[in-house]
Amino acid sequence: MTGKDVPGLHEAQDAIPQGTRVNVTFLGNEDLEMRVAAAQAVKEAGFVPVPHISARRLASQAQLEEFLDRLQQVGATEHVFAVGGDPATPEGPYDSSFDVIRAGVLQKYGVREVSIAGYPEGHPDIPTDVLWEHLENKAASLAEQGLGAVILTQFAFDTDPVTTWIRDVRERGIDATIRIGTPGPAGIKRLLNFARRFGIGANAMIVKKYGFSLTNLMGTAGPDRFVTELADLLAADPASGDVKLHMYAFGGLRATAEWARDYRHRVSA
């Protein structure tokens, strides 16, 4: 959710299980008050806030510490997501999320676990070998500092690159929980626009496999096929380790929460 999504959180609250992790983004057009208020709303609703720390949007270490201090005051620092962020040029001393992690200030404000980004289909602006180097460095630094690590990935439409990437992560000796980004039900045009923006594979074969057609863009699509196939593949490969989902609520928090609730009921029936 974003800082503007607090009303949507309240609307979806009864459809989300207590204790669910809810990420709070760090957008350039939102300020400190909005970010902290959103994290506080998540906490007060009975969920676990995971505020984002956008490295290249931070102008100084003082700004990072002010943000962490305010989050700690509302009980929202145990879990954070450290990410590089969109600006091509850093606004301060942090060029990457690794710079934030190795700054050594997170534990001072009660951080116990840090989510870091994973890219099963690569990144449009970062070479693959650099992505792997950064992932390994971040996982090692968190372990050295005694902090828990979670790898939270970009969203995907195709299980093939996802499962291949999971195997590659484990072969590198990284045993952190992996949360696979999964788009909640949303309009097809909206999903494809996000895919293009983030460099996600969305050719005709992939989207047909996922469950919608490029010739009919007016409807909505959900991740039923993707999640079912991913679950089956992971069950057949014990070496994949601890893998969960992270839902991207492109179609709204309530629609995503209701899809997850209904899917659980269907598969357990």
PDB file of C-alpha atoms in Angstrom:
ATOM      1  CA  MET A   1       0.000   0.000   0.000  1.00  0.00           C
ATOM      2  CA  THR A   2       0.971   3.645  -0.382  1.00  0.00           C
ATOM      3  CA  GLY A   3       0.509   6.461   2.085  1.00  0.00           C
ATOM      4  CA  LYS A   4      -2.742   7.327   0.320  1.00  0.00           C
ATOM      5  CA  ASP A   5      -4.200   3.832   0.773  1.00  0.00           C
ATOM      6  CA  VAL A   6      -5.202   4.029   4.444  1.00  0.00           C
ATOM      7  CA  PRO A   7      -8.953   4.225   3.585  1.00  0.00           C
ATOM      8  CA  GLY A   8      -8.490   1.191   1.334  1.00  0.00           C
ATOM      9  CA  LEU A   9      -6.766  -0.665   4.168  1.00  0.00           C
ATOM     10  CA  HIS A  10      -9.709  -0.020   6.463  1.00  0.00           C
ATOM     11  CA  GLU A  11     -12.105  -1.169   3.741  1.00  0.00           C
ATOM     12  CA  ALA A  12     -10.175  -4.418   3.271  1.00  0.00           C
ATOM     13  CA  GLN A  13      -9.419  -5.015   6.942  1.00  0.00           C
ATOM     14  CA  ASP A  14     -12.023  -7.714   7.591  1.00  0.00           C
ATOM     15  CA  ALA A  15     -10.768  -9.753   4.602  1.00  0.00           C
ATOM     16  CA  ILE A  16      -7.114  -9.784   5.686  1.00  0.00           C
ATOM     17  CA  PRO A  17      -5.968 -12.263   8.360  1.00  0.00           C
ATOM     18  CA  GLN A  18      -4.538 -10.684  11.494  1.00  0.00           C
ATOM     19  CA  GLY A  19      -0.749 -10.761  11.487  1.00  0.00           C
ATOM     20  CA  THR A  20      -0.463 -10.377   7.719  1.00  0.00           C
ATOM     21  CA  ARG A  21       2.530  -8.363   6.534  1.00  0.00           C
ATOM     22  CA  VAL A  22       1.551  -5.174   4.745  1.00  0.00           C
ATOM     23  CA  ASN A  23       4.271  -3.273   2.913  1.00  0.00           C
ATOM     24  CA  VAL A  24       4.179   0.530   2.932  1.00  0.00           C
ATOM     25  CA  THR A  25       5.885   2.177  -0.039  1.00  0.00           C
ATOM     26  CA  PHE A  26       8.319   5.109   0.013  1.00  0.00           C
ATOM     27  CA  LEU A  27       7.121   7.253  -2.884  1.00  0.00           C
ATOM     28  CA  GLY A  28       8.689  10.510  -3.985  1.00  0.00           C
ATOM     29  CA  ASN A  29       5.369  12.379  -3.887  1.00  0.00           C
ATOM     30  CA  GLU A  30       4.616  11.406  -0.268  1.00  0.00           C
ATOM     31  CA  ASP A  31       6.195  12.872   2.846  1.00  0.00           C
ATOM     32  CA  LEU A  32       7.354  11.589   6.211  1.00  0.00           C
ATOM     33  CA  GLU A  33       3.996  12.145   7.875  1.00  0.00           C
ATOM     34  CA  MET A  34       2.112  10.135   5.254  1.00  0.00           C
ATOM     35  CA  ARG A  35       4.563   7.235   5.399  1.00  0.00           C
ATOM     36  CA  VAL A  36       4.535   7.050   9.194  1.00  0.00           C
ATOM     37  CA  ALA A  37       0.739   7.429   9.378  1.00  0.00           C
ATOM     38  CA  ALA A  38       0.299   4.555   6.927  1.00  0.00           C
ATOM     39  CA  ALA A  39       2.650   2.290   8.896  1.00  0.00           C
ATOM     40  CA  GLN A  40       0.819   3.205  12.108  1.00  0.00           C
ATOM     41  CA  ALA A  41      -2.540   2.390  10.496  1.00  0.00           C
ATOM     42  CA  VAL A  42      -1.243  -1.037   9.505  1.00  0.00           C
ATOM     43  CA  LYS A  43      -0.048  -1.694  13.053  1.00  0.00           C
ATOM     44  CA  GLU A  44      -3.285  -0.501  14.657  1.00  0.00           C
ATOM     45  CA  ALA A  45      -5.333  -2.697  12.309  1.00  0.00           C
ATOM     46  CA  GLY A  46      -3.588  -5.790  13.684  1.00  0.00           C
ATOM     47  CA  PHE A  47      -1.191  -6.352  10.785  1.00  0.00           C
ATOM     48  CA  VAL A  48       2.609  -6.269  10.543  1.00  0.00           C
ATOM     49  CA  PRO A  49       3.892  -3.092   8.886  1.00  0.00           C
ATOM     50  CA  VAL A  50       6.844  -3.448   6.524  1.00  0.00           C
ATOM     51  CA  PRO A  51       7.850   0.120   5.668  1.00  0.00           C
ATOM     52  CA  HIS A  52      10.052   0.626   2.628  1.00  0.00           C
ATOM     53  CA  ILE A  53      13.362   2.472   2.879  1.00  0.00           C
ATOM     54  CA  SER A  54      14.194   3.922  -0.539  1.00  0.00           C
ATOM     55  CA  ALA A  55      17.971   4.416  -0.482  1.00  0.00           C
ATOM     56  CA  ARG A  56      18.374   6.877  -3.346  1.00  0.00           C
ATOM     57  CA  ARG A  57      15.522   9.074  -2.073  1.00  0.00           C
ATOM     58  CA  LEU A  58      17.297   9.747   1.233  1.00  0.00           C
ATOM     59  CA  ALA A  59      19.129  13.064   1.377  1.00  0.00           C
ATOM     60  CA  SER A  60      21.233  12.199   4.445  1.00  0.00           C
ATOM     61  CA  GLN A  61      21.828   9.740   7.259  1.00  0.00           C
ATOM     62  CA  ALA A  62      19.955  12.176   9.488  1.00  0.00           C
ATOM     63  CA  GLN A  63      16.874  11.778   7.289  1.00  0.00           C
ATOM     64  CA  LEU A  64      17.170   7.975   7.468  1.00  0.00           C
ATOM     65  CA  GLU A  65      17.438   8.100  11.255  1.00  0.00           C
ATOM     66  CA  GLU A  66      14.537  10.514  11.570  1.00  0.00           C
ATOM     67  CA  PHE A  67      12.376   8.140   9.531  1.00  0.00           C
ATOM     68  CA  LEU A  68      13.420   5.131  11.601  1.00  0.00           C
ATOM     69  CA  ASP A  69      12.902   7.031  14.851  1.00  0.00           C
ATOM     70  CA  ARG A  70       9.381   8.061  13.875  1.00  0.00           C
ATOM     71  CA  LEU A  71       8.566   4.521  12.788  1.00  0.00           C
ATOM     72  CA  GLN A  72       9.885   3.137  16.063  1.00  0.00           C
ATOM     73  CA  GLN A  73       7.623   5.509  17.990  1.00  0.00           C
ATOM     74  CA  VAL A  74       4.581   3.828  16.380  1.00  0.00           C
ATOM     75  CA  GLY A  75       5.987   0.295  16.696  1.00  0.00           C
ATOM     76  CA  ALA A  76       6.722  -0.173  13.011  1.00  0.00           C
ATOM     77  CA  THR A  77      10.447  -0.916  12.727  1.00  0.00           C
ATOM     78  CA  GLU A  78      10.801  -4.651  13.377  1.00  0.00           C
ATOM     79  CA  HIS A  79      10.412  -5.417   9.666  1.00  0.00           C
ATOM     80  CA  VAL A  80      11.584  -3.106   6.866  1.00  0.00           C
ATOM     81  CA  PHE A  81      12.180  -3.426   3.131  1.00  0.00           C
ATOM     82  CA  ALA A  82      15.422  -1.825   1.923  1.00  0.00           C
ATOM     83  CA  VAL A  83      15.293  -0.991  -1.778  1.00  0.00           C
ATOM     84  CA  GLY A  84      17.361   1.177  -4.093  1.00  0.00           C
ATOM     85  CA  GLY A  85      14.503   3.309  -5.375  1.00  0.00           C
ATOM     86  CA  ASP A  86      13.714   4.986  -8.690  1.00  0.00           C
ATOM     87  CA  PRO A  87      15.940   8.115  -8.897  1.00  0.00           C
ATOM     88  CA  ALA A  88      18.813   7.614 -11.349  1.00  0.00           C
ATOM     89  CA  THR A  89      20.970   9.923  -9.216  1.00  0.00           C
ATOM     90  CA  PRO A  90      20.991   9.482  -5.429  1.00  0.00           C
ATOM     91  CA  GLU A  91      19.667  12.430  -3.455  1.00  0.00           C
ATOM     92  CA  GLY A  92      22.181  11.738  -0.673  1.00  0.00           C
ATOM     93  CA  PRO A  93      24.870   9.287   0.481  1.00  0.00           C
ATOM     94  CA  TYR A  94      23.068   6.035  -0.337  1.00  0.00           C
ATOM     95  CA  ASP A  95      23.480   4.702  -3.866  1.00  0.00           C
ATOM     96  CA  SER A  96      21.866   1.348  -3.093  1.00  0.00           C
ATOM     97  CA  SER A  97      19.994  -0.579  -0.428  1.00  0.00           C
ATOM     98  CA  PHE A  98      23.307  -2.267   0.431  1.00  0.00           C
ATOM     99  CA  ASP A  99      24.636   1.139   1.490  1.00  0.00           C
ATOM    100  CA  VAL A 100      21.696   1.513   3.886  1.00  0.00           C
ATOM    101  CA  ILE A 101      22.170  -1.987   5.296  1.00  0.00           C
ATOM    102  CA  ARG A 102      25.896  -1.621   5.917  1.00  0.00           C
ATOM    103  CA  ALA A 103      25.475   1.845   7.476  1.00  0.00           C
ATOM    104  CA  GLY A 104      24.827  -0.047  10.714  1.00  0.00           C
ATOM    105  CA  VAL A 105      21.980   2.086  12.040  1.00  0.00           C
ATOM    106  CA  LEU A 106      19.001  -0.238  11.527  1.00  0.00           C
ATOM    107  CA  GLN A 107      19.384  -2.213  14.770  1.00  0.00           C
ATOM    108  CA  LYS A 108      19.594   1.041  16.737  1.00  0.00           C
ATOM    109  CA  TYR A 109      15.911   1.604  15.955  1.00  0.00           C
ATOM    110  CA  GLY A 110      14.666  -1.918  16.624  1.00  0.00           C
ATOM    111  CA  VAL A 111      14.915  -3.437  13.147  1.00  0.00           C
ATOM    112  CA  ARG A 112      15.048  -7.226  13.371  1.00  0.00           C
ATOM    113  CA  GLU A 113      14.433  -8.327   9.791  1.00  0.00           C
ATOM    114  CA  VAL A 114      15.190  -6.702   6.438  1.00  0.00           C
ATOM    115  CA  SER A 115      13.548  -7.578   3.151  1.00  0.00           C
ATOM    116  CA  ILE A 116      15.751  -7.197   0.071  1.00  0.00           C
ATOM    117  CA  ALA A 117      14.788  -7.224  -3.593  1.00  0.00           C
ATOM    118  CA  GLY A 118      15.008 -10.230  -5.909  1.00  0.00           C
ATOM    119  CA  TYR A 119      14.666 -10.208  -9.697  1.00  0.00           C
ATOM    120  CA  PRO A 120      13.833 -13.607 -11.245  1.00  0.00           C
ATOM    121  CA  GLU A 121      13.546 -11.994 -14.686  1.00  0.00           C
ATOM    122  CA  GLY A 122      16.365  -9.521 -14.263  1.00  0.00           C
ATOM    123  CA  HIS A 123      16.247  -5.736 -14.035  1.00  0.00           C
ATOM    124  CA  PRO A 124      15.882  -3.399 -17.022  1.00  0.00           C
ATOM    125  CA  ASP A 125      18.748  -1.169 -15.826  1.00  0.00           C
ATOM    126  CA  ILE A 126      21.070  -3.492 -13.853  1.00  0.00           C
ATOM    127  CA  PRO A 127      23.185  -6.335 -15.356  1.00  0.00           C
ATOM    128  CA  THR A 128      22.382  -9.814 -14.054  1.00  0.00           C
ATOM    129  CA  ASP A 129      25.862 -10.422 -12.623  1.00  0.00           C
ATOM    130  CA  VAL A 130      25.575  -7.194 -10.624  1.00  0.00           C
ATOM    131  CA  LEU A 131      22.157  -8.247  -9.296  1.00  0.00           C
ATOM    132  CA  TRP A 132      23.609 -11.520  -8.026  1.00  0.00           C
ATOM    133  CA  GLU A 133      26.614  -9.759  -6.473  1.00  0.00           C
ATOM    134  CA  HIS A 134      24.340  -7.321  -4.650  1.00  0.00           C
ATOM    135  CA  LEU A 135      22.018 -10.071  -3.427  1.00  0.00           C
ATOM    136  CA  GLU A 136      24.892 -12.106  -2.044  1.00  0.00           C
ATOM    137  CA  ASN A 137      26.498  -9.059  -0.410  1.00  0.00           C
ATOM    138  CA  LYS A 138      23.253  -7.956   1.225  1.00  0.00           C
ATOM    139  CA  ALA A 139      22.439 -11.442   2.520  1.00  0.00           C
ATOM    140  CA  ALA A 140      25.966 -11.765   3.956  1.00  0.00           C
ATOM    141  CA  SER A 141      25.884  -8.320   5.584  1.00  0.00           C
ATOM    142  CA  LEU A 142      22.520  -8.977   7.233  1.00  0.00           C
ATOM    143  CA  ALA A 143      23.774 -12.310   8.576  1.00  0.00           C
ATOM    144  CA  GLU A 144      26.922 -10.666   9.956  1.00  0.00           C
ATOM    145  CA  GLN A 145      24.784  -8.070  11.753  1.00  0.00           C
ATOM    146  CA  GLY A 146      22.447 -10.691  13.202  1.00  0.00           C
ATOM    147  CA  LEU A 147      19.481  -9.429  11.208  1.00  0.00           C
ATOM    148  CA  GLY A 148      16.942 -11.699   9.574  1.00  0.00           C
ATOM    149  CA  ALA A 149      16.604 -11.574   5.796  1.00  0.00           C
ATOM    150  CA  VAL A 150      13.687 -12.021   3.413  1.00  0.00           C
ATOM    151  CA  ILE A 151      13.994 -11.841  -0.365  1.00  0.00           C
ATOM    152  CA  LEU A 152      10.967 -10.129  -1.875  1.00  0.00           C
ATOM    153  CA  THR A 153      10.753 -10.374  -5.654  1.00  0.00           C
ATOM    154  CA  GLN A 154       9.355  -8.397  -8.540  1.00  0.00           C
ATOM    155  CA  PHE A 155       6.012  -9.796  -9.695  1.00  0.00           C
ATOM    156  CA  ALA A 156       5.890 -12.505 -12.332  1.00  0.00           C
ATOM    157  CA  PHE A 157       3.541 -14.113 -14.849  1.00  0.00           C
ATOM    158  CA  ASP A 158       5.626 -17.211 -15.645  1.00  0.00           C
ATOM    159  CA  THR A 159       6.713 -19.929 -13.205  1.00  0.00           C
ATOM    160  CA  ASP A 160       9.677 -21.096 -15.329  1.00  0.00           C
ATOM    161  CA  PRO A 161      12.071 -18.189 -14.652  1.00  0.00           C
ATOM    162  CA  VAL A 162      10.855 -18.022 -11.058  1.00  0.00           C
ATOM    163  CA  THR A 163      11.676 -21.636 -10.210  1.00  0.00           C
ATOM    164  CA  THR A 164      15.002 -21.454 -12.063  1.00  0.00           C
ATOM    165  CA  TRP A 165      15.915 -18.337 -10.089  1.00  0.00           C
ATOM    166  CA  ILE A 166      14.925 -19.942  -6.769  1.00  0.00           C
ATOM    167  CA  ARG A 167      17.269 -22.859  -7.511  1.00  0.00           C
ATOM    168  CA  ASP A 168      20.054 -20.405  -8.336  1.00  0.00           C
ATOM    169  CA  VAL A 169      19.498 -18.559  -5.033  1.00  0.00           C
ATOM    170  CA  ARG A 170      19.744 -21.789  -3.041  1.00  0.00           C
ATOM    171  CA  GLU A 171      22.812 -22.974  -4.959  1.00  0.00           C
ATOM    172  CA  ARG A 172      24.536 -19.768  -3.852  1.00  0.00           C
ATOM    173  CA  GLY A 173      23.984 -20.801  -0.249  1.00  0.00           C
ATOM    174  CA  ILE A 174      21.313 -18.191   0.505  1.00  0.00           C
ATOM    175  CA  ASP A 175      18.627 -19.806   2.670  1.00  0.00           C
ATOM    176  CA  ALA A 176      16.495 -16.742   3.448  1.00  0.00           C
ATOM    177  CA  THR A 177      12.723 -16.934   3.040  1.00  0.00           C
ATOM    178  CA  ILE A 178      11.746 -15.987  -0.507  1.00  0.00           C
ATOM    179  CA  ARG A 179       8.455 -14.192  -1.119  1.00  0.00           C
ATOM    180  CA  ILE A 180       7.481 -14.399  -4.777  1.00  0.00           C
ATOM    181  CA  GLY A 181       5.790 -11.269  -6.074  1.00  0.00           C
ATOM    182  CA  THR A 182       2.325 -12.123  -7.340  1.00  0.00           C
ATOM    183  CA  PRO A 183      -0.112  -9.631  -8.859  1.00  0.00           C
ATOM    184  CA  GLY A 184      -3.554  -9.705  -7.308  1.00  0.00           C
ATOM    185  CA  PRO A 185      -6.588  -9.598  -9.597  1.00  0.00           C
ATOM    186  CA  ALA A 186      -6.565  -6.454 -11.729  1.00  0.00           C
ATOM    187  CA  GLY A 187      -7.420  -5.135 -15.149  1.00  0.00           C
ATOM    188  CA  ILE A 188      -5.365  -6.725 -17.898  1.00  0.00           C
ATOM    189  CA  LYS A 189      -4.235  -3.384 -19.335  1.00  0.00           C
ATOM    190  CA  ARG A 190      -3.091  -2.302 -15.897  1.00  0.00           C
ATOM    191  CA  LEU A 191      -1.128  -5.498 -15.362  1.00  0.00           C
ATOM    192  CA  LEU A 192       0.576  -5.211 -18.737  1.00  0.00           C
ATOM    193  CA  ASN A 193       1.460  -1.568 -18.111  1.00  0.00           C
ATOM    194  CA  PHE A 194       3.152  -2.506 -14.844  1.00  0.00           C
ATOM    195  CA  ALA A 195       4.925  -5.394 -16.577  1.00  0.00           C
ATOM    196  CA  ARG A 196       6.351  -3.079 -19.235  1.00  0.00           C
ATOM    197  CA  ARG A 197       7.420  -0.546 -16.613  1.00  0.00           C
ATOM    198  CA  PHE A 198       9.328  -3.099 -14.537  1.00  0.00           C
ATOM    199  CA  GLY A 199      10.746  -5.251 -17.323  1.00  0.00           C
ATOM    200  CA  ILE A 200       8.529  -8.283 -16.653  1.00  0.00           C
ATOM    201  CA  GLY A 201       8.167 -10.838 -19.434  1.00  0.00           C
ATOM    202  CA  ALA A 202       4.661 -10.504 -20.891  1.00  0.00           C
ATOM    203  CA  ASN A 203       4.715 -11.884 -24.411  1.00  0.00           C
ATOM    204  CA  ALA A 204       1.727 -13.655 -25.933  1.00  0.00           C
ATOM    205  CA  MET A 205       2.826 -17.131 -24.847  1.00  0.00           C
ATOM    206  CA  ILE A 206       3.462 -16.089 -21.254  1.00  0.00           C
ATOM    207  CA  VAL A 207       0.225 -14.196 -20.752  1.00  0.00           C
ATOM    208  CA  LYS A 208      -1.782 -17.023 -22.308  1.00  0.00           C
ATOM    209  CA  LYS A 209      -0.151 -19.411 -19.854  1.00  0.00           C
ATOM    210  CA  TYR A 210      -0.994 -17.004 -17.043  1.00  0.00           C
ATOM    211  CA  GLY A 211      -4.639 -16.906 -18.060  1.00  0.00           C
ATOM    212  CA  PHE A 212      -5.465 -13.978 -20.310  1.00  0.00           C
ATOM    213  CA  SER A 213      -5.269 -13.055 -23.962  1.00  0.00           C
ATOM    214  CA  LEU A 214      -3.605 -10.059 -25.585  1.00  0.00           C
ATOM    215  CA  THR A 215      -6.580  -9.857 -27.958  1.00  0.00           C
ATOM    216  CA  ASN A 216      -8.989  -9.150 -25.084  1.00  0.00           C
ATOM    217  CA  LEU A 217      -7.631  -6.437 -22.828  1.00  0.00           C
ATOM    218  CA  MET A 218     -10.893  -5.210 -21.328  1.00  0.00           C
ATOM    219  CA  GLY A 219     -11.294  -7.838 -18.625  1.00  0.00           C
ATOM    220  CA  THR A 220      -9.494  -8.675 -15.397  1.00  0.00           C
ATOM    221  CA  ALA A 221      -7.081 -11.470 -14.585  1.00  0.00           C
ATOM    222  CA  GLY A 222      -6.096 -13.217 -11.385  1.00  0.00           C
ATOM    223  CA  PRO A 223      -3.101 -15.359 -10.460  1.00  0.00           C
ATOM    224  CA  ASP A 224      -4.929 -18.662  -9.922  1.00  0.00           C
ATOM    225  CA  ARG A 225      -3.026 -20.621 -12.574  1.00  0.00           C
ATOM    226  CA  PHE A 226       0.311 -19.108 -11.637  1.00  0.00           C
ATOM    227  CA  VAL A 227      -0.067 -19.788  -7.905  1.00  0.00           C
ATOM    228  CA  THR A 228      -1.342 -23.339  -8.383  1.00  0.00           C
ATOM    229  CA  GLU A 229       1.470 -24.253 -10.776  1.00  0.00           C
ATOM    230  CA  LEU A 230       4.100 -22.620  -8.579  1.00  0.00           C
ATOM    231  CA  ALA A 231       2.852 -24.521  -5.520  1.00  0.00           C
ATOM    232  CA  ASP A 232       3.015 -27.833  -7.404  1.00  0.00           C
ATOM    233  CA  LEU A 233       6.544 -27.152  -8.689  1.00  0.00           C
ATOM    234  CA  LEU A 234       7.848 -26.134  -5.275  1.00  0.00           C
ATOM    235  CA  ALA A 235       6.257 -29.167  -3.609  1.00  0.00           C
ATOM    236  CA  ALA A 236       8.197 -31.379  -6.029  1.00  0.00           C
ATOM    237  CA  ASP A 237      11.505 -29.666  -5.171  1.00  0.00           C
ATOM    238  CA  PRO A 238      12.320 -29.725  -1.429  1.00  0.00           C
ATOM    239  CA  ALA A 239      15.590 -27.876  -2.132  1.00  0.00           C
ATOM    240  CA  SER A 240      13.582 -24.736  -2.909  1.00  0.00           C
ATOM    241  CA  GLY A 241      13.344 -24.070   0.829  1.00  0.00           C
ATOM    242  CA  ASP A 242      10.946 -21.623   2.436  1.00  0.00           C
ATOM    243  CA  VAL A 243       8.974 -19.867  -0.312  1.00  0.00           C
ATOM    244  CA  LYS A 244       5.865 -17.754   0.212  1.00  0.00           C
ATOM    245  CA  LEU A 245       3.881 -15.192  -1.773  1.00  0.00           C
ATOM    246  CA  HIS A 246       3.892 -11.417  -1.719  1.00  0.00           C
ATOM    247  CA  MET A 247       0.719  -9.985  -3.240  1.00  0.00           C
ATOM    248  CA  TYR A 248       0.912  -6.787  -5.271  1.00  0.00           C
ATOM    249  CA  ALA A 249      -2.493  -5.138  -4.892  1.00  0.00           C
ATOM    250  CA  PHE A 250      -2.676  -3.520  -8.336  1.00  0.00           C
ATOM    251  CA  GLY A 251      -6.459  -3.944  -8.366  1.00  0.00           C
ATOM    252  CA  GLY A 252      -6.935  -2.685  -4.810  1.00  0.00           C
ATOM    253  CA  LEU A 253      -6.333  -4.059  -1.331  1.00  0.00           C
ATOM    254  CA  ARG A 254      -9.807  -5.492  -0.845  1.00  0.00           C
ATOM    255  CA  ALA A 255      -9.931  -7.263  -4.218  1.00  0.00           C
ATOM    256  CA  THR A 256      -6.533  -8.812  -3.544  1.00  0.00           C
ATOM    257  CA  ALA A 257      -7.432  -9.853   0.013  1.00  0.00           C
ATOM    258  CA  GLU A 258     -10.706 -11.403  -1.115  1.00  0.00           C
ATOM    259  CA  TRP A 259      -8.953 -13.298  -3.905  1.00  0.00           C
ATOM    260  CA  ALA A 260      -6.424 -14.734  -1.405  1.00  0.00           C
ATOM    261  CA  ARG A 261      -9.185 -15.709   1.039  1.00  0.00           C
ATOM    262  CA  ASP A 262     -11.279 -17.369  -1.646  1.00  0.00           C
ATOM    263  CA  TYR A 263      -8.277 -19.179  -3.140  1.00  0.00           C
ATOM    264  CA  ARG A 264      -7.351 -20.627   0.258  1.00  0.00           C
ATOM    265  CA  HIS A 265     -10.906 -21.874   0.679  1.00  0.00           C
ATOM    266  CA  ARG A 266     -10.907 -23.495  -2.762  1.00  0.00           C
ATOM    267  CA  VAL A 267      -7.642 -25.355  -2.340  1.00  0.00           C
ATOM    268  CA  SER A 268      -8.490 -26.545   1.171  1.00  0.00           C
ATOM    269  CA  ALA A 269     -11.995 -27.713   0.295  1.00  0.00           C
TER     270      ALA A 269
END
